[in-house]
Coordinates of C-alpha atoms in Angstrom, one line a residue:
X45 CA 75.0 58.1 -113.7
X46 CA 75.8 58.3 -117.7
X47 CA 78.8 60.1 -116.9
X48 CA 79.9 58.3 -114.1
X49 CA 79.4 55.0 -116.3
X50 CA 81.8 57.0 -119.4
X51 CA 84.9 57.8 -116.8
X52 CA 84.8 54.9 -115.5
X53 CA 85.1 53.1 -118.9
X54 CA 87.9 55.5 -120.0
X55 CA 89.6 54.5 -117.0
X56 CA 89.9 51.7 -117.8
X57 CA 90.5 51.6 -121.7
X58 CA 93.9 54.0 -120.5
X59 CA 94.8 51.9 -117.8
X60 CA 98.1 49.8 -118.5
X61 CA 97.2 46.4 -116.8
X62 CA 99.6 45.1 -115.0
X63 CA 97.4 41.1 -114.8
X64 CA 95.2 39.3 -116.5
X65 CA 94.2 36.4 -114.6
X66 CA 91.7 33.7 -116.3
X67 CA 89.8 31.2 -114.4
X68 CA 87.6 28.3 -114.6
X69 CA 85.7 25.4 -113.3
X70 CA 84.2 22.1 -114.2
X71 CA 82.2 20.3 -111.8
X72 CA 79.9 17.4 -111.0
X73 CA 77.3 18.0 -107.8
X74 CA 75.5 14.8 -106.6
X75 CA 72.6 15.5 -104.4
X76 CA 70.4 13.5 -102.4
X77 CA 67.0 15.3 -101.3
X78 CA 64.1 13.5 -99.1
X79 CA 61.2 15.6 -98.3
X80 CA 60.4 14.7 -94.9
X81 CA 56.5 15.6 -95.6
X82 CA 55.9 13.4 -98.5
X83 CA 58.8 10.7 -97.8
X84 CA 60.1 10.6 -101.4
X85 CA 63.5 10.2 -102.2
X86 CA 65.2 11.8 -104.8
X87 CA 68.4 12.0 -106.6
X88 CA 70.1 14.9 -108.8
X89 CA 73.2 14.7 -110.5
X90 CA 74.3 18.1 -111.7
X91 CA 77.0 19.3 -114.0
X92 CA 78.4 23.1 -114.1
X93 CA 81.0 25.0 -115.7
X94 CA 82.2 28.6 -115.2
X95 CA 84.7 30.9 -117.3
X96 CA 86.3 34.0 -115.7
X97 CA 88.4 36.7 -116.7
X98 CA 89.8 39.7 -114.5
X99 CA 92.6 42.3 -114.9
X100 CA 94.1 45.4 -112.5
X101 CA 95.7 48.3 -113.4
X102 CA 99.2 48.9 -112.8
X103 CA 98.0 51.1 -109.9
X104 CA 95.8 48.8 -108.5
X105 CA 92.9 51.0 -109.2
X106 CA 91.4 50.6 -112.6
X107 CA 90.3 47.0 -113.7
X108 CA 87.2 44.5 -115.1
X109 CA 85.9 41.7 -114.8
X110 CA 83.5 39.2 -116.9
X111 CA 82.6 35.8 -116.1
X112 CA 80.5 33.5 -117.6
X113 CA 78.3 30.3 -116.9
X114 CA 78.1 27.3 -118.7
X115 CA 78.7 28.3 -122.2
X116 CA 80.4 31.9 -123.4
X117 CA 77.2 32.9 -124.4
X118 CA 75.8 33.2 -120.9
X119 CA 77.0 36.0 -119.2
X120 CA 76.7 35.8 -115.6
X121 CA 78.5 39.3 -114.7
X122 CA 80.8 41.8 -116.3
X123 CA 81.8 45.2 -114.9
X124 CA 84.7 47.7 -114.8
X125 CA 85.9 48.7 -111.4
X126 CA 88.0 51.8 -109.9
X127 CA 89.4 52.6 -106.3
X128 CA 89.2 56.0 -105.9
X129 CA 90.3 55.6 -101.9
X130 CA 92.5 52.9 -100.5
X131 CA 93.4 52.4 -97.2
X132 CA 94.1 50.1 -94.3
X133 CA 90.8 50.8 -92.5
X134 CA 88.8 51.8 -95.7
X135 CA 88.4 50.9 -99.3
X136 CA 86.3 52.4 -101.4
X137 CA 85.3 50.9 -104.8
X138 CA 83.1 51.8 -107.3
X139 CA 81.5 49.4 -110.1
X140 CA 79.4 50.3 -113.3
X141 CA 77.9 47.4 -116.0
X142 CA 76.1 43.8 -115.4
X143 CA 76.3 43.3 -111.7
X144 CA 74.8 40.4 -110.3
X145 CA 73.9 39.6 -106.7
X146 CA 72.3 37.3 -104.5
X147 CA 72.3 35.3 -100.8
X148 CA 73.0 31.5 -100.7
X149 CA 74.1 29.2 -97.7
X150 CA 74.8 25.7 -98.2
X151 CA 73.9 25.6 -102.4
X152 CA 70.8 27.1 -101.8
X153 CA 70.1 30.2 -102.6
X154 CA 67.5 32.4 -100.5
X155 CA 67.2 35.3 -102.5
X156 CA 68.1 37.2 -106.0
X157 CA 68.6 40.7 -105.8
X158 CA 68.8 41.6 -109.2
X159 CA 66.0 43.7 -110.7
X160 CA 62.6 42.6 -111.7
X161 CA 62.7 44.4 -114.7
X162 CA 65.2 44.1 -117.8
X163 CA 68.1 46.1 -116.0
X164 CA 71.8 45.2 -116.9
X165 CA 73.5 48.2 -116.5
X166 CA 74.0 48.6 -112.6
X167 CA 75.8 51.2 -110.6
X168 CA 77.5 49.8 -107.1
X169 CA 79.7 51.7 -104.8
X170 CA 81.4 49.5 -102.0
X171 CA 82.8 50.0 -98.4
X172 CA 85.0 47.8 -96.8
X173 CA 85.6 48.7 -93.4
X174 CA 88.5 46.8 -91.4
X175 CA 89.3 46.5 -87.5
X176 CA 91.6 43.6 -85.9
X177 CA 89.1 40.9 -86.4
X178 CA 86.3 42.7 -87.5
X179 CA 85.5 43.4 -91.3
X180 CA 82.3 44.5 -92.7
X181 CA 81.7 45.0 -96.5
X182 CA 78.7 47.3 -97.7
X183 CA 77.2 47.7 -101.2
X184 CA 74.8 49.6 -102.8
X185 CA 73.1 48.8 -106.0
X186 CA 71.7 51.2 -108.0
X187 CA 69.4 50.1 -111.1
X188 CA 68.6 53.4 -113.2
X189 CA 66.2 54.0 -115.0
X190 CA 66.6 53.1 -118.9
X191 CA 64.7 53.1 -122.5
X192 CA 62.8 49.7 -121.8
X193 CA 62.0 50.6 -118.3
X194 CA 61.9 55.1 -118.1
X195 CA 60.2 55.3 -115.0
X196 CA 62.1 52.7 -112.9
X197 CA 64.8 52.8 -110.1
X198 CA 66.0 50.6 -107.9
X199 CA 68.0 50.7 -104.8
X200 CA 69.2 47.5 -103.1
X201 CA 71.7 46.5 -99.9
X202 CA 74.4 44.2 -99.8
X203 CA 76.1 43.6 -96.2
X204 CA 79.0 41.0 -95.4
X205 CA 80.6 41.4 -91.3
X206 CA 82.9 39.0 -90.4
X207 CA 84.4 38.7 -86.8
X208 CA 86.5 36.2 -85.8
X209 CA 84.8 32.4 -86.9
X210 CA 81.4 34.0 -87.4
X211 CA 80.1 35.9 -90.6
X212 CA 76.6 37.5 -91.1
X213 CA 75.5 38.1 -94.9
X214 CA 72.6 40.3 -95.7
X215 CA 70.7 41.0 -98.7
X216 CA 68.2 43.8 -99.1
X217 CA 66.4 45.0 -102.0
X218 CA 63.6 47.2 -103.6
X219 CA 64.3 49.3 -100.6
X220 CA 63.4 52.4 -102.9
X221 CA 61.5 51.4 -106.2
X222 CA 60.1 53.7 -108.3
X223 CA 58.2 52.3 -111.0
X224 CA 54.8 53.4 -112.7
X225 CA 53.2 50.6 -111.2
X226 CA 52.4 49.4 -107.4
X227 CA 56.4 49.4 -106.2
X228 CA 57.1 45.9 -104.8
X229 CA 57.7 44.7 -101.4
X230 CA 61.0 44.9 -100.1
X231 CA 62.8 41.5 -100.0
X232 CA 65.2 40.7 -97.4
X233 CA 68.1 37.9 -96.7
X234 CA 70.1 36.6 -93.9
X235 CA 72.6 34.1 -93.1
X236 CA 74.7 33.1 -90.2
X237 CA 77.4 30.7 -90.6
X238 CA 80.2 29.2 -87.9
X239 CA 83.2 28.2 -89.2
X240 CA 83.8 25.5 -86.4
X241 CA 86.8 24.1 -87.9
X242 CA 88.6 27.3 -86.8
X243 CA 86.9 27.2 -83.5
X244 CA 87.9 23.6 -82.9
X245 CA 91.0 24.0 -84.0
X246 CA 90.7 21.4 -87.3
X247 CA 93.9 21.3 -89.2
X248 CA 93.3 18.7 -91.8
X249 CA 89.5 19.5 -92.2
X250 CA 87.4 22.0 -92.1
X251 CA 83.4 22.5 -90.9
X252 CA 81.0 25.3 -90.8
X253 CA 77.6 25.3 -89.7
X254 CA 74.9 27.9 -89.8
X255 CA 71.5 28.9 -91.3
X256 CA 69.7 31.5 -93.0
X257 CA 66.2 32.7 -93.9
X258 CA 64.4 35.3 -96.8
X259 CA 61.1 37.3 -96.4
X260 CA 58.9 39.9 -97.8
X261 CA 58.3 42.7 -95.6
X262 CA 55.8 43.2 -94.9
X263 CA 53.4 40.5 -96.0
X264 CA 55.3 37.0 -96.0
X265 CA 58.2 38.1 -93.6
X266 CA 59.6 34.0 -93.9
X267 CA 59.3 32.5 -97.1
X268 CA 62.3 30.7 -96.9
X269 CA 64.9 28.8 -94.7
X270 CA 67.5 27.0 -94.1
X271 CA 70.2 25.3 -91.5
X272 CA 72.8 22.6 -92.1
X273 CA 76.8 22.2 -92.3
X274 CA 79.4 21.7 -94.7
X275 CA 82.5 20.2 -95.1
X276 CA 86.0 19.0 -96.4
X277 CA 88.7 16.6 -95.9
X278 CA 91.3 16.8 -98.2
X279 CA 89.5 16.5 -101.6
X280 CA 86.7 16.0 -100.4
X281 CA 83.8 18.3 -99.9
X282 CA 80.1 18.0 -99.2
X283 CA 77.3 19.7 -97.2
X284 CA 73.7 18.9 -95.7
X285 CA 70.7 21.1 -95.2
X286 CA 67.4 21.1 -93.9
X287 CA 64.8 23.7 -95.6
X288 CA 61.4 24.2 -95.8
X289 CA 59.3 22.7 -96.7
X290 CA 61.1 20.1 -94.6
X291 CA 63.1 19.2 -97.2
X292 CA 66.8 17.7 -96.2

């Protein structure tokens, strides 16, 4: 994994970029929740900000990316990536450094995959397998193990398949944990969203509807769900949802 982690690095210290691209975000979310068991009424008004920076080789096979959250000193992921296959029905990608991932329908999130323990440096190789309509996206994480945490490793499943207006995400982890304690459950995600708009044919607007759920196999297989709908007209965006505990 160490070695892997070095070539990839060297990869990309010798590759001549060919882009930088730089992003970023500044945004205001207003949210109205009512819990339908208590009747209360609340209202949030939330402010976020996001900094990004990615690059490709001239190839297209080297690159990195960082990108940070509110402030430069929080990072939210940065990694260096290389292609070692390319191809119309396949693409293979490996990532090494601070990988993040988790499972979110309609701003909020079901699960976080990332480890329990004080793991930044990640290993992730990808698969993205395409067919006419059909596209399905698998990644494996791998946490090893490292001098704060010597007897731990962690293996966790990321799935994306889209076909047509309908797309399945799918979060797994601690599927293999090794740790010199009791290893944990293993946690797993789903979500299903529609993207009517496309179905109905919307050209000015678009809406998607769908739902999603998060469990602990195999003692608490539903801790957490969700269904609702977003949309956008023009500049305008918003979304409603309905979770438990019947919260909307």
């Amino acid at each position: 994994m160490k070695k892997l982690l070095v070539v990839l690095l060297a990869l990309v210290t010798v590759a001549s970029f060919a882009a930088v691209n730089l992003s970023g975000s500044l945004s205001v979310t207003t949210e109205i929740i009512y819990d339908a068991s208590t009747g209360a009424l609340s209202w949030n008004v939330t402010p976020s900000a996001s900094w990004g920076a990615s690059a490709s080789g001239s190839d297209g096979t080297t690159g990195f990316t960082v990108s940070f959250g509110g402030s430069f000193t929080n990072l939210i992921s940065g990694y260096v990536w290389y292609k070692p296959y390319i191809s119309d029905p396949l693409t293979v990608e490996l990532r090494a450094g601070r990988l993040s991932r988790s499972l979110s329908i309609f701003g909020t999130t079901l699960l976080s995959g990332q480890s329990q323990y004080a793991v930044i440096n990640t290993l992730a190789a990808g698969f993205t397998m395409k067919s006419g309509d059909l596209s399905d996206t698998l990644w494996v994480y791998i946490d090893p193990a490292s001098p704060v945490t010597p007897n731990y490793v962690e293996l966790d499943l990321v799935n994306s398949l889209t076909f047509g207006a309908i797309k399945v995400d799918a979060l797994v982890n601690n599927i293999v944990a090794n740790a010199s304690s009791t290893p944990p459950s293993a946690n797993v995600g789903l979500t299903v969203s529609i993207d009517a708009g496309k179905l109905l044919n919307l050209q000015a607007a678009s809406l998607t509807v769908g739902g999603g759920f998060s469990g602990t196999f195999p003692s608490a297989p539903l801790n957490l769900w969700v269904v609702g709908a977003s949309f956008k007209i023009d500049q305008f965006s918003g979304s409603i949802s309905f979770t438990n505990p019947a919260a909307l």
